[in-house]
C-alpha angles and dihedrals in degrees: 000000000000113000104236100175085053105117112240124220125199116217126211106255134199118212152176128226131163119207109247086225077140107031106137132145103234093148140024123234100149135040092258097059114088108178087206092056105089118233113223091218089185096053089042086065101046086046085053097049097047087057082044090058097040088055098050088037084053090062087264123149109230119204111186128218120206103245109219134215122262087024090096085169091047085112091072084080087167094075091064105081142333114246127195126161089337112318131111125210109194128230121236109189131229091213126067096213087063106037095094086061085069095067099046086064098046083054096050087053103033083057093055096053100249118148110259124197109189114220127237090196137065113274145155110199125230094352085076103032134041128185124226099191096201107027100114101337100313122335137196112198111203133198127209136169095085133018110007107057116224096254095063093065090063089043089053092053084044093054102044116020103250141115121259133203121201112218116179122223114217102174120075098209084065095058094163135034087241084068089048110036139011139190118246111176128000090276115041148033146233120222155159110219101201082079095063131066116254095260087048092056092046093061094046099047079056092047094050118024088172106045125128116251120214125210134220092262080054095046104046096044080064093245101141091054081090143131124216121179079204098280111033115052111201099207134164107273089236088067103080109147090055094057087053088052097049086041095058085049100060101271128121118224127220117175137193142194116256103147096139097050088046080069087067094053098260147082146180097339093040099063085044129076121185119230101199108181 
């Protein structure tokens, strides 16, 4: 069971985001995108900066990245690299349409002196991985069936010293672990365990007994696609019962409107990468 009465403490964050001046679907590389839907490009960026704005008004740190022309998916700055105490490990995409993203972020973090280690394997940053800093001593959570590709799991702990666990997506409408599972607190997760395979749930529900499961309704609503600085869970305002859920265990929810980036298969984590020194 999940402790209610347990005090939560936010912690300052630093993070990454990239303006969708250009988001557009013009392809469709995920079961969200529907090229025939239109993309209020306008409202996208106001979205973007209201979640912009929650983020600095909660305490958080903001980097930009100069989105680029012809990189229409360029906002879903999470997919970029992987970041923990310091060092980067860089994204290399599955999809051509999104490989020149990878060298943008190379170049962001190149240019402020953190140390990059170029990957040799398909990845997609922290779409597929996410860091619990104190969840057994320092934890890195990966997720693998369709976009990052196994070896890459055993090239992140590599790369940065920690241990990986390899959890497996079936469900193609959770493409990457940041649509499945987040992290909350330094310690534990939210999840919904229909996106796993049944092994997959089975080594998460033993990592964290206490973790919140998410349902369908949750999930599809894109409310695991979240950040929390360990108090405060920055979470897409569709997703309602899961508020509710993180509210009766201590969080507290704070949601905010991002219907036109959901059109392009992501929400509130997907336009945030975490730049953890």
């Amino acid at each position: 069971m999940v402790t209610v009465n347990q005090q939560r403490v936010p912690r300052k964050r630093t993070y990454l985001m990239c303006s969708p001046e250009h988001f557009a679907v013009e392809y469709a590389i995920n079961p969200w995108m529907d090229v025939t839907t239109p993309v209020d490009a306008e409202l996208a960026v106001k979205q973007w900066d209201r979640l912009r704005e929650t983020l600095v008004g909660l305490g958080h740190d903001v980097h930009l990245l100069t989105p680029e022309a012809g990189l229409p998916d360029m906002v879903f700055a999470a997919n970029g690299a992987f970041v923990v105490d310091g060092t980067v490990y860089g994204a290399r995409f599955k999809h051509e349409q999104r490989t020149a993203e990878a060298a943008a972020h190379r170049a962001f973090y190149e240019s402020q002196g953190w140390r990059f280690i170029a990957p040799s394997e398909t990845n997609e940053g922290e779409g597929d991985f996410a860091y619990l800093p104190d969840a057994h001593g320092g934890l890195i959570l990966a997720g693998h069936g369709f976009r990052t590709e196994l070896p890459a799991h055993a090239e992140a702990q590599e790369a940065l010293g920690r241990p990986v666990v390899s959890l497996r997506l079936v469900d193609p409408r959770f493409y990457h672990l940041d649509v499945a599972l987040a992290s909350i607190d330094d310690t534990n997760v939210v999840y919904y365990p229909g996106a796993f395979s049944a092994a997959s749930q089975r080594v998460l529900a033993q990592l964290f007994p206490d973790a919140v499961l998410a349902d369908d309704e949750d999930a599809l609503a894109f409310g695991l696609n979240l950040v929390s600085d360990g108090l405060n869970v920055v979470l897409n305002s569709e997703a309602t019962r899961l508020a509710g859920k993180l509210k009766a265990a201590g969080y507290h929810p704070v949601p905010v409107e991002l219907a036109e980036l959901k059109k392009g298969g992501g929400s509130v984590k997907c336009c945030i990468a975490e730049l953890r020194h």
